[in-house]
mmCIF file of C-alpha atoms in Angstrom:
data_model
loop_
_atom_site.group_PDB
_atom_site.id
_atom_site.type_symbol
_atom_site.label_atom_id
_atom_site.label_comp_id
_atom_site.label_asym_id
_atom_site.label_seq_id
_atom_site.Cartn_x
_atom_site.Cartn_y
_atom_site.Cartn_z
ATOM 1 C CA MET A 52 7.103 18.792 12.192
ATOM 2 C CA TYR A 53 3.230 17.648 11.907
ATOM 3 C CA SER A 54 1.396 15.389 14.070
ATOM 4 C CA PRO A 55 -0.596 12.975 11.721
ATOM 5 C CA ASN A 56 -3.666 14.769 13.191
ATOM 6 C CA THR A 57 -2.695 17.945 11.722
ATOM 7 C CA PRO A 58 -5.133 19.353 9.102
ATOM 8 C CA LEU A 59 -3.512 18.742 5.370
ATOM 9 C CA SER A 60 -4.798 22.633 4.851
ATOM 10 C CA SER A 61 -2.642 23.733 7.594
ATOM 11 C CA VAL A 62 0.166 21.580 7.045
ATOM 12 C CA ARG A 63 0.279 22.749 3.075
ATOM 13 C CA ALA A 64 0.407 26.577 4.369
ATOM 14 C CA GLU A 65 2.889 26.359 7.059
ATOM 15 C CA TYR A 66 5.160 24.400 4.348
ATOM 16 C CA ASP A 67 5.133 26.855 1.923
ATOM 17 C CA ASP A 68 5.489 29.728 4.847
ATOM 18 C CA PHE A 69 8.238 28.267 6.130
ATOM 19 C CA PHE A 70 10.319 27.208 2.247
ATOM 20 C CA TYR A 71 9.164 30.696 0.517
ATOM 21 C CA SER A 72 11.154 33.565 0.061
ATOM 22 C CA SER A 73 10.129 36.466 -2.186
ATOM 23 C CA HIS A 74 14.226 37.112 -2.865
ATOM 24 C CA ILE A 75 15.026 35.113 -5.714
ATOM 25 C CA PRO A 76 18.817 34.795 -5.758
ATOM 26 C CA ASN A 77 21.263 35.611 -8.167
ATOM 27 C CA HIS A 78 19.218 37.493 -10.667
ATOM 28 C CA VAL A 79 17.458 33.772 -11.563
ATOM 29 C CA ASP A 80 14.519 34.576 -13.842
ATOM 30 C CA ILE A 81 11.421 32.953 -13.416
ATOM 31 C CA SER A 82 8.182 32.217 -16.383
ATOM 32 C CA HIS A 83 5.686 29.993 -15.852
ATOM 33 C CA THR A 84 3.751 27.693 -18.454
ATOM 34 C CA ILE A 85 1.887 24.771 -18.866
ATOM 35 C CA ILE A 86 3.128 21.503 -20.370
ATOM 36 C CA HIS A 87 0.045 19.674 -21.512
ATOM 37 C CA THR A 88 -2.146 20.513 -18.606
ATOM 38 C CA VAL A 89 0.643 20.168 -15.925
ATOM 39 C CA PRO A 90 1.606 24.063 -14.540
ATOM 40 C CA VAL A 91 5.657 24.682 -14.662
ATOM 41 C CA ASP A 92 7.882 27.045 -13.325
ATOM 42 C CA MET A 93 10.842 27.614 -15.561
ATOM 43 C CA LEU A 94 14.065 28.847 -14.049
ATOM 44 C CA GLU A 95 16.634 30.294 -16.025
ATOM 45 C CA PRO A 96 20.065 31.867 -14.338
ATOM 46 C CA GLU A 97 22.118 34.816 -16.302
ATOM 47 C CA VAL A 98 24.281 32.130 -17.843
ATOM 48 C CA ALA A 99 22.622 29.187 -19.087
ATOM 49 C CA ALA A 100 24.185 26.114 -21.192
ATOM 50 C CA ALA A 101 22.021 25.634 -24.106
ATOM 51 C CA ASN A 102 22.754 21.786 -24.059
ATOM 52 C CA ARG A 103 21.674 20.703 -19.832
ATOM 53 C CA VAL A 104 18.719 20.915 -17.965
ATOM 54 C CA ILE A 105 17.382 19.778 -14.542
ATOM 55 C CA LEU A 106 13.894 18.397 -13.970
ATOM 56 C CA TYR A 107 12.931 18.873 -10.413
ATOM 57 C CA ALA A 108 10.367 17.584 -8.449
ATOM 58 C CA HIS A 109 9.754 19.227 -5.292
ATOM 59 C CA GLY A 110 9.219 17.526 -1.676
ATOM 60 C CA GLY A 111 6.065 17.956 1.040
ATOM 61 C CA SER A 112 5.347 13.830 1.410
ATOM 62 C CA PHE A 113 3.351 13.763 -1.798
ATOM 63 C CA VAL A 114 0.612 15.637 -0.025
ATOM 64 C CA ALA A 115 1.826 19.247 0.046
ATOM 65 C CA GLY A 116 4.490 21.361 -1.407
ATOM 66 C CA SER A 117 4.751 23.918 -4.493
ATOM 67 C CA CYS A 118 7.113 25.393 -6.908
ATOM 68 C CA LYS A 119 6.576 28.526 -5.146
ATOM 69 C CA ALA A 120 8.165 26.844 -1.833
ATOM 70 C CA SER A 121 11.317 25.439 -3.886
ATOM 71 C CA TRP A 122 11.723 28.781 -5.783
ATOM 72 C CA ASN A 123 14.510 29.920 -3.468
ATOM 73 C CA LEU A 124 16.673 26.244 -3.703
ATOM 74 C CA CYS A 125 15.830 25.749 -7.172
ATOM 75 C CA ALA A 126 17.403 29.079 -8.184
ATOM 76 C CA SER A 127 20.785 28.615 -6.298
ATOM 77 C CA LEU A 128 20.881 25.517 -8.012
ATOM 78 C CA ALA A 129 19.939 26.294 -11.038
ATOM 79 C CA ASN A 130 22.765 28.925 -11.064
ATOM 80 C CA GLU A 131 25.053 26.476 -9.644
ATOM 81 C CA CYS A 132 24.481 24.644 -12.770
ATOM 82 C CA ALA A 133 24.567 27.278 -14.922
ATOM 83 C CA CYS A 134 21.266 25.786 -17.002
ATOM 84 C CA LYS A 135 17.204 25.964 -17.083
ATOM 85 C CA LEU A 136 15.403 24.210 -14.543
ATOM 86 C CA PHE A 137 11.968 22.886 -15.336
ATOM 87 C CA LEU A 138 10.134 22.627 -12.137
ATOM 88 C CA PRO A 139 6.709 20.724 -12.117
ATOM 89 C CA GLU A 140 3.598 21.685 -9.978
ATOM 90 C CA TYR A 141 2.845 18.019 -9.628
ATOM 91 C CA ARG A 142 -0.944 17.311 -8.553
ATOM 92 C CA LEU A 143 -1.019 16.228 -4.910
ATOM 93 C CA ALA A 144 -2.543 13.295 -3.004
ATOM 94 C CA PRO A 145 -5.283 12.762 -1.115
ATOM 95 C CA GLU A 146 -6.905 15.122 -4.192
ATOM 96 C CA TYR A 147 -4.828 13.520 -6.690
ATOM 97 C CA PRO A 148 -3.508 9.923 -4.966
ATOM 98 C CA PHE A 149 -1.192 7.933 -7.041
ATOM 99 C CA PRO A 150 -0.096 7.800 -9.968
ATOM 100 C CA ALA A 151 -1.247 11.355 -10.638
ATOM 101 C CA GLY A 152 2.163 13.371 -9.445
ATOM 102 C CA LEU A 153 4.373 10.909 -11.252
ATOM 103 C CA GLU A 154 2.464 11.474 -14.184
ATOM 104 C CA ASP A 155 2.939 14.526 -14.295
ATOM 105 C CA ILE A 156 6.565 14.609 -14.041
ATOM 106 C CA TYR A 157 6.780 11.929 -16.918
ATOM 107 C CA THR A 158 4.870 14.415 -19.270
ATOM 108 C CA VAL A 159 7.544 16.948 -18.636
ATOM 109 C CA TYR A 160 10.217 14.702 -19.223
ATOM 110 C CA ALA A 161 8.814 13.473 -22.331
ATOM 111 C CA ALA A 162 7.745 17.139 -23.746
ATOM 112 C CA LEU A 163 11.618 18.105 -22.769
ATOM 113 C CA LEU A 164 12.654 15.270 -25.159
ATOM 114 C CA LYS A 165 10.341 15.870 -28.250
ATOM 115 C CA GLU A 166 9.189 19.716 -27.649
ATOM 116 C CA HIS A 167 12.124 21.275 -26.438
ATOM 117 C CA SER A 168 14.637 19.056 -27.875
ATOM 118 C CA PHE A 169 16.805 18.051 -25.357
ATOM 119 C CA SER A 170 18.607 14.874 -25.311
ATOM 120 C CA PRO A 171 18.345 12.452 -22.595
ATOM 121 C CA SER A 172 21.720 12.784 -22.030
ATOM 122 C CA SER A 173 21.891 16.519 -21.280
ATOM 123 C CA ILE A 174 18.596 16.026 -18.650
ATOM 124 C CA VAL A 175 19.552 15.352 -15.150
ATOM 125 C CA PHE A 176 16.933 14.491 -13.107
ATOM 126 C CA ALA A 177 16.742 16.106 -9.363
ATOM 127 C CA GLY A 178 13.925 16.198 -6.351
ATOM 128 C CA ASP A 179 13.811 16.124 -2.601
ATOM 129 C CA ASP A 180 11.926 14.090 -0.287
ATOM 130 C CA ALA A 181 8.983 12.875 -2.015
ATOM 131 C CA GLY A 182 10.141 14.811 -4.947
ATOM 132 C CA ALA A 183 12.968 12.335 -4.775
ATOM 133 C CA ALA A 184 11.057 9.391 -4.671
ATOM 134 C CA LEU A 185 9.099 10.754 -7.624
ATOM 135 C CA VAL A 186 11.971 11.127 -10.276
ATOM 136 C CA THR A 187 13.772 7.601 -8.901
ATOM 137 C CA ALA A 188 10.575 5.940 -9.760
ATOM 138 C CA LEU A 189 10.560 7.881 -13.182
ATOM 139 C CA VAL A 190 13.916 6.078 -14.075
ATOM 140 C CA HIS A 191 12.119 3.067 -12.843
ATOM 141 C CA TYR A 192 9.273 3.254 -15.273
ATOM 142 C CA LEU A 193 11.536 4.481 -18.160
ATOM 143 C CA LYS A 194 13.561 1.476 -17.651
ATOM 144 C CA ARG A 195 10.465 -0.843 -18.025
ATOM 145 C CA LYS A 196 9.061 0.967 -20.836
ATOM 146 C CA GLU A 197 12.724 0.758 -22.424
ATOM 147 C CA LEU A 198 12.455 4.666 -22.884
ATOM 148 C CA PRO A 199 15.616 6.890 -22.925
ATOM 149 C CA LEU A 200 17.343 7.411 -19.304
ATOM 150 C CA PRO A 201 18.572 10.686 -18.143
ATOM 151 C CA ALA A 202 22.047 11.432 -17.712
ATOM 152 C CA ALA A 203 22.018 11.549 -13.950
ATOM 153 C CA VAL A 204 20.092 11.551 -10.769
ATOM 154 C CA VAL A 205 20.344 13.977 -7.441
ATOM 155 C CA LEU A 206 18.375 13.234 -4.223
ATOM 156 C CA ILE A 207 18.339 16.032 -1.607
ATOM 157 C CA SER A 208 17.135 13.826 1.631
ATOM 158 C CA PRO A 209 15.226 11.112 -0.273
ATOM 159 C CA TRP A 210 11.782 9.127 1.059
ATOM 160 C CA LEU A 211 12.218 6.161 -1.201
ATOM 161 C CA ASP A 212 10.181 3.573 1.500
ATOM 162 C CA VAL A 213 6.899 4.967 1.865
ATOM 163 C CA SER A 214 6.373 1.954 4.572
ATOM 164 C CA CYS A 215 8.985 3.586 7.027
ATOM 165 C CA SER A 216 9.345 0.191 8.044
ATOM 166 C CA ALA A 217 13.227 0.024 8.790
ATOM 167 C CA GLU A 218 14.214 -0.944 12.032
ATOM 168 C CA GLU A 219 17.091 1.599 11.624
ATOM 169 C CA ILE A 220 14.385 4.466 11.467
ATOM 170 C CA THR A 221 13.593 3.672 15.330
ATOM 171 C CA ALA A 222 17.138 4.691 16.514
ATOM 172 C CA LEU A 223 16.885 8.382 14.617
ATOM 173 C CA ARG A 224 13.328 9.339 15.320
ATOM 174 C CA LYS A 225 14.814 11.236 18.530
ATOM 175 C CA LYS A 226 17.373 12.740 16.600
ATOM 176 C CA ASP A 227 15.447 13.607 13.431
ATOM 177 C CA LYS A 228 14.133 17.373 14.673
ATOM 178 C CA PHE A 229 11.907 17.982 11.351
ATOM 179 C CA LEU A 230 10.287 14.232 10.155
ATOM 180 C CA LEU A 231 8.113 12.328 12.387
ATOM 181 C CA LYS A 232 7.814 8.403 11.268
ATOM 182 C CA GLU A 233 4.199 8.658 11.879
ATOM 183 C CA SER A 234 3.417 11.900 9.986
ATOM 184 C CA LEU A 235 5.539 10.643 6.776
ATOM 185 C CA GLN A 236 3.154 7.044 7.025
ATOM 186 C CA ALA A 237 -0.034 9.123 7.082
ATOM 187 C CA ALA A 238 0.824 10.824 3.901
ATOM 188 C CA ALA A 239 1.393 7.521 2.672
ATOM 189 C CA GLY A 240 -1.817 6.369 3.196
ATOM 190 C CA ARG A 241 -3.272 9.493 1.916
ATOM 191 C CA TYR A 242 -0.751 9.044 -1.649
ATOM 192 C CA THR A 243 -2.056 5.368 -1.925
ATOM 193 C CA ALA A 244 -3.051 2.210 -0.212
ATOM 194 C CA ALA A 245 -1.007 0.131 2.205
ATOM 195 C CA ASP A 246 -1.178 -2.773 0.083
ATOM 196 C CA ASN A 247 0.790 -0.585 -2.762
ATOM 197 C CA PHE A 248 3.639 0.713 -0.579
ATOM 198 C CA HIS A 249 6.287 -1.600 -1.760
ATOM 199 C CA ASN A 250 5.497 -1.203 -5.883
ATOM 200 C CA PRO A 251 8.895 0.050 -7.271
ATOM 201 C CA LEU A 252 6.527 3.005 -8.556
ATOM 202 C CA VAL A 253 5.771 4.308 -4.899
ATOM 203 C CA SER A 254 8.627 3.110 -3.284
ATOM 204 C CA PRO A 255 11.503 2.997 -5.663
ATOM 205 C CA LEU A 256 13.911 1.603 -2.938
ATOM 206 C CA HIS A 257 12.224 -1.710 -3.817
ATOM 207 C CA GLY A 258 12.924 -1.447 -8.137
ATOM 208 C CA SER A 259 15.944 -2.872 -9.495
ATOM 209 C CA PHE A 260 18.698 -0.890 -9.889
ATOM 210 C CA THR A 261 20.917 -2.543 -12.976
ATOM 211 C CA LYS A 262 21.930 -0.031 -15.168
ATOM 212 C CA PHE A 263 20.790 3.116 -13.440
ATOM 213 C CA PRO A 264 22.015 6.376 -14.193
ATOM 214 C CA GLN A 265 24.860 7.753 -11.992
ATOM 215 C CA THR A 266 23.281 9.106 -8.979
ATOM 216 C CA PHE A 267 24.626 11.555 -6.151
ATOM 217 C CA ILE A 268 22.495 11.689 -2.837
ATOM 218 C CA GLN A 269 22.650 14.169 0.081
ATOM 219 C CA CYS A 270 21.149 13.853 3.413
ATOM 220 C CA GLY A 271 21.925 14.310 7.114
ATOM 221 C CA GLU A 272 23.033 12.027 9.670
ATOM 222 C CA ALA A 273 20.482 12.470 11.801
ATOM 223 C CA GLU A 274 17.426 12.216 9.333
ATOM 224 C CA ILE A 275 15.449 9.334 9.390
ATOM 225 C CA LEU A 276 15.684 9.680 5.737
ATOM 226 C CA SER A 277 18.950 9.049 6.057
ATOM 227 C CA VAL A 278 18.291 5.303 6.256
ATOM 228 C CA ASP A 279 16.389 5.292 2.469
ATOM 229 C CA ALA A 280 19.665 7.478 1.440
ATOM 230 C CA GLN A 281 22.006 4.886 2.535
ATOM 231 C CA GLU A 282 20.189 1.788 1.285
ATOM 232 C CA LEU A 283 19.879 3.543 -2.188
ATOM 233 C CA ALA A 284 23.553 4.079 -2.511
ATOM 234 C CA ARG A 285 24.491 0.502 -1.545
ATOM 235 C CA LYS A 286 21.731 -0.863 -3.900
ATOM 236 C CA ILE A 287 23.127 1.241 -6.766
ATOM 237 C CA GLU A 288 27.121 0.377 -5.922
ATOM 238 C CA ALA A 289 25.904 -3.411 -5.638
ATOM 239 C CA ALA A 290 24.008 -3.925 -9.496
ATOM 240 C CA GLY A 291 27.475 -2.054 -10.885
ATOM 241 C CA GLY A 292 26.468 1.693 -11.078
ATOM 242 C CA SER A 293 27.632 4.885 -9.388
ATOM 243 C CA GLY A 294 25.583 6.094 -6.181
ATOM 244 C CA GLN A 295 27.783 8.886 -4.311
ATOM 245 C CA LEU A 296 26.287 9.588 -0.811
ATOM 246 C CA ASP A 297 27.076 12.616 0.798
ATOM 247 C CA MET A 298 26.183 12.755 4.309
#
């Protein structure tokens, strides 16, 4: 939990210290590469299907987070899904505001299709917090450009409306012991201008969910981000898609 006035350097250091673990579970191998200027960690479990891959965007409210802070979670995910996982070190705000991070995630997705020869039907987008926003926004971008969509989307505690303006958030503020509405809003201001908050590529909750890939959403009941999670599931179902919510 951070105050909006906490120095960004402290936020980044404490975030990595909190989530980083030198122990990589299940003997998952981690290698490093560069995909068109984007640093990417590739996690491969001992048993990995050749026709399935996860593209994962880490959390950190667009301004913090890193690959190493996500190794433990992503290694477990790769092992359980028995497939490779690509984890981009996308650019962070405010040094690189919107759309830099989204462009980096798209670059890696395009490379998975063209250079690694994965079919769209074998790729799953996944992410947590702001990373969930990035992969959801990427689906909107792909639809807009009539480009191939992934097979599915998996979102963990998704932050999908950066304005945090939903009234229901107020009722959850005292229950959520990890996230502060004001801190999220401050991070959003570092990511993009306030008059861009309702852009579907920034706040993907405001996009169209017609023909959206099947989506699994996981979130805690006491999280302020559960408001976005529930609204996303509702919108996907209303558009005729499959949005499964686990709270």
